[in-house]
Coordinates of C-alpha atoms and ligand atoms in Angstrom, one line a residue:
M172 CA -3.2 -34.5 5.9
I173 CA -4.1 -31.2 8.0
D174 CA -4.6 -32.3 11.4
C175 CA -6.0 -29.7 13.6
Q176 CA -9.3 -29.4 15.9
Y177 CA -11.7 -26.7 14.5
L178 CA -13.3 -24.8 17.0
E179 CA -16.6 -22.6 16.4
P180 CA -17.5 -20.0 19.2
T181 CA -20.4 -17.9 19.0
T182 CA -19.6 -14.8 20.9
V183 CA -16.4 -12.5 21.1
S184 CA -15.9 -13.6 24.9
E185 CA -15.8 -17.2 23.9
A186 CA -13.4 -16.9 21.4
C187 CA -11.4 -14.7 23.3
T188 CA -11.5 -17.5 26.0
L189 CA -10.4 -20.0 23.5
L190 CA -7.3 -17.9 22.1
A191 CA -6.3 -17.6 25.8
E192 CA -6.6 -21.2 26.5
H193 CA -4.8 -22.4 23.3
G194 CA -2.0 -19.5 22.9
D195 CA 0.5 -19.9 19.9
D196 CA -1.1 -22.9 19.0
A197 CA -4.5 -21.6 17.7
K198 CA -5.2 -19.4 14.8
V199 CA -8.2 -17.5 14.2
V200 CA -10.0 -18.1 10.6
A201 CA -12.3 -15.8 9.1
G202 CA -12.7 -16.0 5.4
G203 CA -10.2 -18.5 5.1
Q204 CA -8.8 -17.1 1.6
S205 CA -5.2 -16.7 3.0
M206 CA -5.7 -19.2 5.7
A207 CA -6.0 -22.2 3.2
I208 CA -3.1 -21.3 1.2
L209 CA -0.8 -21.2 4.6
L210 CA -2.5 -24.7 5.6
R211 CA -2.0 -26.3 2.3
N212 CA 1.5 -25.1 1.7
G213 CA 2.5 -26.2 5.3
L214 CA 3.5 -23.0 6.2
I215 CA 1.6 -23.1 9.6
Q216 CA 0.6 -25.9 11.8
P217 CA -1.9 -24.6 14.5
S218 CA -3.4 -27.4 16.7
H219 CA -6.4 -25.0 16.8
L220 CA -8.3 -23.4 14.1
I221 CA -10.7 -20.8 15.5
S222 CA -13.6 -20.2 13.2
I223 CA -15.2 -16.8 13.9
Q224 CA -18.0 -17.3 11.2
H225 CA -20.6 -17.6 13.7
V226 CA -19.5 -15.1 16.2
S227 CA -22.2 -12.5 16.1
G228 CA -21.8 -8.4 16.3
L229 CA -18.6 -8.3 14.1
E230 CA -20.7 -8.2 10.6
D231 CA -22.2 -4.3 11.2
I232 CA -21.2 -1.2 9.3
V233 CA -22.4 1.8 11.4
A234 CA -22.3 5.5 11.4
S235 CA -21.2 6.9 14.4
D236 CA -19.8 10.4 15.9
E237 CA -16.3 8.4 16.2
G238 CA -16.4 8.1 12.1
V239 CA -17.4 4.5 10.4
K240 CA -17.3 1.4 12.2
I241 CA -16.7 -1.8 10.1
G242 CA -17.2 -5.2 11.8
A243 CA -14.1 -7.3 11.3
K244 CA -16.0 -10.1 9.5
V245 CA -17.5 -7.7 7.0
T246 CA -16.8 -9.1 3.6
L247 CA -14.8 -7.3 0.8
D248 CA -17.6 -8.2 -1.3
R249 CA -19.9 -6.0 1.0
L250 CA -17.5 -2.9 0.5
I251 CA -18.1 -2.6 -2.7
G252 CA -19.4 0.8 -3.4
I253 CA -19.2 1.8 0.1
G254 CA -18.1 5.3 -0.9
E255 CA -21.8 6.0 -2.1
T256 CA -23.4 5.1 1.5
H257 CA -20.6 6.2 3.5
P258 CA -18.4 8.9 1.4
T259 CA -15.5 9.0 3.7
L260 CA -14.4 5.6 2.7
R261 CA -14.7 6.7 -0.8
A262 CA -10.7 5.4 -1.3
L263 CA -11.6 1.9 -0.4
D264 CA -14.0 1.9 -3.6
D265 CA -10.5 2.4 -5.6
V266 CA -9.3 -0.8 -4.4
I267 CA -12.0 -3.2 -3.7
N268 CA -13.5 -3.5 -7.0
E269 CA -10.1 -4.4 -8.5
L270 CA -8.7 -7.0 -5.4
A271 CA -8.5 -10.2 -6.0
D272 CA -11.7 -11.8 -8.0
Q273 CA -15.2 -11.8 -7.1
Q274 CA -15.0 -15.3 -5.4
I275 CA -12.4 -14.3 -2.9
R276 CA -14.0 -11.1 -2.0
N277 CA -17.5 -13.1 -1.2
F278 CA -15.3 -14.7 1.5
A279 CA -12.6 -12.4 2.4
T280 CA -13.1 -10.4 5.5
L281 CA -12.0 -7.0 6.3
G282 CA -10.3 -8.3 9.4
G283 CA -8.7 -10.8 7.7
A284 CA -7.0 -8.6 5.2
I285 CA -5.5 -6.4 7.8
C286 CA -4.5 -9.3 10.0
E287 CA -2.9 -11.0 7.1
A288 CA -0.2 -8.1 6.8
H289 CA 0.7 -9.1 3.2
P290 CA 3.5 -6.6 2.0
A291 CA 1.3 -5.5 -1.0
S292 CA -2.1 -5.0 0.6
D293 CA -4.1 -2.4 -0.8
I294 CA -6.3 -2.6 2.5
T295 CA -3.7 -1.7 4.7
V296 CA -2.4 1.2 3.0
V297 CA -5.9 2.8 2.3
L298 CA -6.8 2.2 6.0
S299 CA -3.6 3.8 7.0
T300 CA -4.2 6.7 4.5
L301 CA -7.5 7.0 6.3
N302 CA -6.0 7.0 9.6
A303 CA -7.9 4.3 10.7
S304 CA -7.6 2.3 13.8
V305 CA -8.7 -1.1 14.9
K306 CA -9.9 -2.5 17.9
L307 CA -8.6 -5.9 19.7
A308 CA -10.4 -7.8 22.0
S309 CA -8.9 -10.5 24.4
A310 CA -9.9 -12.1 27.6
G311 CA -8.1 -9.2 29.6
G312 CA -10.4 -6.5 27.7
E313 CA -10.0 -4.5 24.6
R314 CA -7.5 -2.0 23.3
V315 CA -7.4 0.3 20.2
V316 CA -4.3 0.5 17.9
S317 CA -3.8 3.0 15.0
M318 CA -3.6 1.3 11.8
C319 CA -0.1 3.0 11.2
D320 CA 0.8 0.8 14.2
F321 CA -0.9 -2.4 13.4
V322 CA 1.2 -3.8 10.7
T323 CA 4.5 -4.2 12.1
G324 CA 6.0 -5.9 9.3
A325 CA 5.6 -8.7 6.6
F326 CA 2.8 -10.8 8.0
A327 CA 3.2 -9.5 11.2
T328 CA 1.1 -7.4 13.5
A329 CA 1.0 -5.9 16.6
A330 CA -2.1 -7.8 17.7
Q331 CA -1.1 -10.9 20.7
S332 CA -1.8 -14.5 20.0
D333 CA -4.8 -14.1 22.5
E334 CA -6.2 -11.3 20.7
L335 CA -9.1 -11.1 18.1
L336 CA -9.4 -8.0 15.8
T337 CA -13.2 -6.7 16.0
E338 CA -13.8 -3.6 14.8
V339 CA -12.3 -1.3 12.4
V340 CA -12.6 2.7 12.9
V341 CA -12.5 5.2 10.2
P342 CA -12.4 8.5 11.7
S343 CA -14.8 11.3 9.9
F344 CA -13.5 14.3 8.5
D345 CA -15.1 17.2 6.4
L346 CA -16.0 16.3 3.2
G347 CA -16.0 19.6 1.9
S348 CA -12.6 20.1 2.1
A349 CA -11.1 17.1 2.5
A350 CA -10.5 13.5 0.4
A351 CA -8.7 10.7 0.2
A352 CA -7.9 8.3 -3.1
H353 CA -5.7 5.4 -3.9
R354 CA -3.8 4.0 -6.9
R355 CA -2.1 0.8 -7.7
F356 CA -0.3 -0.9 -10.2
V357 CA -0.9 -4.6 -11.3
L358 CA 0.6 -6.8 -14.0
R359 CA -2.3 -8.7 -14.3
A360 CA -6.2 -8.3 -13.2
G361 CA -6.6 -10.2 -9.9
D362 CA -2.8 -9.9 -9.0
Y363 CA -1.4 -8.3 -5.6
P364 CA -0.3 -4.8 -6.7
V365 CA 3.2 -3.8 -7.7
V366 CA 2.9 -1.0 -6.1
G367 CA 0.0 1.2 -4.4
V368 CA -0.4 4.5 -2.8
G369 CA -2.8 6.1 -0.8
A370 CA -3.2 9.9 -0.5
F371 CA -5.1 12.2 1.8
V372 CA -5.4 16.0 1.7
S373 CA -7.2 18.4 3.7
L374 CA -7.4 21.9 2.4
D375 CA -7.8 25.5 3.9
G376 CA -10.1 28.0 2.4
S377 CA -7.6 29.3 -0.1
G378 CA -6.7 25.9 -1.7
G379 CA -3.5 25.5 1.0
C380 CA -2.7 22.1 2.2
Q381 CA -3.4 21.8 6.2
D382 CA -2.7 18.1 6.2
A383 CA -1.6 15.5 4.1
R384 CA -0.7 11.6 4.3
I385 CA 0.9 9.5 1.7
V386 CA 1.1 5.8 2.4
V387 CA 3.3 3.5 0.2
G388 CA 2.5 0.1 -0.2
N389 CA 5.2 -3.0 -1.2
C390 CA 8.0 -1.3 -1.3
S391 CA 8.9 -2.1 2.3
S392 CA 7.8 -4.8 4.6
A393 CA 4.8 -2.6 5.9
P394 CA 3.0 0.4 4.7
A395 CA 5.1 3.3 4.8
H396 CA 4.3 6.7 5.2
A397 CA 6.2 9.5 2.4
Q398 CA 6.7 12.1 5.4
E399 CA 9.1 14.3 3.7
A400 CA 6.6 14.4 0.6
E401 CA 4.0 15.1 3.2
T402 CA 6.0 17.7 5.2
R403 CA 6.5 19.4 1.3
L404 CA 2.8 19.7 1.0
K405 CA 1.9 20.9 4.5
G406 CA 1.1 24.7 4.7
H407 CA 1.8 25.0 0.9
S408 CA -0.9 26.0 -1.9
I409 CA -1.8 22.6 -3.8
V410 CA -5.1 23.3 -5.6
G411 CA -3.8 23.7 -9.1
N412 CA -0.3 23.8 -8.3
N413 CA 0.9 20.9 -10.5
G414 CA 4.7 21.7 -9.5
A415 CA 4.0 20.8 -5.8
I416 CA 2.1 17.6 -6.6
A417 CA 5.2 16.4 -8.8
E418 CA 7.9 17.4 -6.4
A419 CA 6.1 15.3 -3.3
G420 CA 5.9 12.4 -6.2
E421 CA 9.7 12.8 -6.5
L422 CA 10.1 13.2 -2.9
A423 CA 8.1 10.0 -2.3
A424 CA 10.1 8.1 -4.8
S425 CA 13.6 9.3 -3.7
H426 CA 12.8 7.7 -0.1
V427 CA 11.8 4.1 -0.7
A428 CA 14.3 1.3 -1.3
P429 CA 12.2 -1.4 -2.5
S430 CA 13.5 -4.8 -3.5
S431 CA 13.3 -6.3 -7.0
D432 CA 11.2 -9.3 -7.3
P433 CA 9.8 -11.5 -9.9
M434 CA 7.2 -8.7 -10.6
A435 CA 9.4 -5.6 -11.3
P436 CA 12.6 -4.7 -10.5
S437 CA 13.5 -2.1 -7.8
E438 CA 14.2 0.8 -10.2
Y439 CA 10.8 0.2 -11.8
K440 CA 8.9 0.1 -8.7
I441 CA 10.5 3.7 -7.7
D442 CA 9.1 5.1 -10.8
L443 CA 5.7 3.6 -9.9
V444 CA 5.7 5.5 -6.6
N445 CA 6.5 8.5 -8.1
V446 CA 3.7 8.1 -10.8
L447 CA 1.4 6.5 -8.4
T448 CA 1.8 9.5 -5.5
R449 CA 1.1 12.2 -8.0
E450 CA -2.0 10.3 -9.3
A451 CA -3.2 9.7 -6.1
L452 CA -2.5 13.4 -4.8
A453 CA -4.2 14.9 -7.7
E454 CA -7.6 12.7 -7.4
A455 CA -7.7 13.5 -3.7
V456 CA -7.2 17.1 -4.3
A457 CA -10.0 16.9 -7.0
R458 CA -12.4 14.9 -4.9
A459 CA -11.7 17.8 -1.9
T460 CA -12.7 20.5 -4.3
G461 CA -15.2 18.7 -6.4
Ligands
FAD232 C1 -5.3 -14.6 -5.0 C2 -5.4 -13.6 -4.0 C3 -5.1 -12.3 -4.7 C4 -5.4 -11.1 -3.6 N1 -4.8 -9.9 -4.0 C5 -5.1 -8.9 -3.0 C6 -5.1 -7.4 -3.4 O1 -4.8 -7.4 -4.5 N2 -4.8 -6.5 -2.6 C7 -5.4 -7.1 -1.2 O2 -5.1 -6.0 -0.3 N3 -5.2 -8.3 -0.8 C8 -5.3 -9.2 -1.5 N4 -5.6 -10.5 -1.4 C9 -5.5 -11.0 0.2 C10 -7.0 -10.9 0.7 O3 -7.5 -9.6 0.9 C11 -6.7 -11.7 2.0 O4 -6.4 -13.2 1.5 C12 -8.2 -11.9 2.2 O5 -8.9 -10.5 2.8 C13 -7.8 -12.5 3.9 O6 -9.5 -12.2 4.5 P1 -9.9 -13.9 5.4 O7 -11.1 -13.6 5.8 O8 -10.1 -14.6 4.0 O9 -8.5 -14.2 6.2 P2 -8.4 -15.4 6.5 O10 -7.4 -16.2 5.5 O11 -9.0 -16.2 7.4 O12 -7.1 -14.9 7.9 C14 -5.9 -14.5 7.3 C15 -5.1 -14.2 8.2 O13 -5.8 -13.3 9.4 C16 -6.2 -13.8 10.8 N5 -7.4 -13.3 11.1 C17 -8.4 -13.4 10.4 N6 -9.5 -12.5 10.8 C18 -8.9 -12.4 12.4 C19 -9.6 -11.8 13.2 N7 -10.8 -10.9 13.4 N8 -8.7 -11.4 14.2 C20 -7.3 -11.7 14.5 N9 -6.8 -12.3 13.1 C21 -7.7 -12.6 12.0 C22 -5.7 -15.2 10.6 O14 -5.5 -15.9 11.4 C23 -5.0 -15.4 9.3 O15 -3.5 -15.0 10.1 C24 -5.5 -11.6 -2.2 C25 -5.8 -13.1 -1.9 C26 -5.8 -13.9 -2.8 C27 -5.9 -15.3 -2.6

C-alpha cells in the first residue's frame, strides 16, 4: 500500500512553501504518468505528494518577445500540432504525435516530461535542440536554467528538491533562414525510442551554415550535443551539400558510446545516430529553405 499524504496547493507560492517544508520527503506530481509507475514499483516512497493539478497560472502557451512560453502543466495532447500556431516549435510536432499513446498524452504534462529526465526522452532532446530554457520557482525566488544544463544524468536534473518547474521558454529564431527537426527510431509504436536526434540549422544568404545544433538522445545518460558534427557544419555550405550532411552524421556517430540494452546492441544504436542525424539535418535544411 502507498502511504503518503496528498497535498493540493492552488498557487505556485503555496506549492513552493510545501516543497520547502517537506524537502526531500516530498515529490511533485503533475500528470502522474511516470509517478504512478515509480510509486507502484516502490522505486520512491515519498511521505508527501504535492499535486500541481489545481495550481493556477501554469497552463498557458504564450508568444512573447522572449519566444514561446509554455506553462509546466500544458499537456502533451495540447502540444499536438503546436507548429501550426507557433512555427518555431515545429520540431515538437515531429515527436508529440508518436509519443506514448493518446491516453498518456491526455494527462502527461510538459513539465513532467522534462523533470522525469528519462535517458530516452524525446522532449528533452527537442527542447535542447531548440535552445530552450526552464524557469524554476522556489520559496527563495526564481531562476532560469538552460535545457542543456537541466538534465544532469539519467532521471536526474539541476532542480533542487524545493523547486517547481513553472515554465519552458523556447527562444524565437528567423523562420526564413533557420529551422529544426527531430527524428527517432522505435521498435514498436508507443515505445520510447531506441535513439532520437534533433537538429537545428541557421543559414546565411548563400546557403552557408551560421549555426548548428545536433542533440543525440538515449546514447548516454542525458541528451548530448554532437559537438564535432556541429563544428564541421558551422561556416560551411550545407544547402544542397549532401556530403557535408553525411560527414556530420558520421562524426556524430563516431563520438557516441551507447550501451547495449534489450532494445538494441550498441553498434546498431551507433548506426542509428548516423542515419537519424542525416535525416534530421536534411529536414531542418529543407524547412529553413522551404
Ligand atoms: C508508456 C510510456 C511511454 C512513454 N514514451 C515516451 C517517449 O517515447 N518519449 C518521451 O519523451 N517520453 C515518453 N514517455 C514519458 C512521458 O512523457 C512522461 O511519462 C510524462 O510526460 C510525465 O509527465 P507527467 O505530467 O505525467 O509527470 P509525473 O509523472 O507527474 O512526474 C514525473 C516526474 O517529474 C516531476 N515533476 C512533474 N512536474 C514537475 C514540475 N512542474 N516541477 C518539478 N518536478 C515535476 C515529478 O516529481 C516526477 O519525478 C512515456 C511514458 C510512458 C508511461
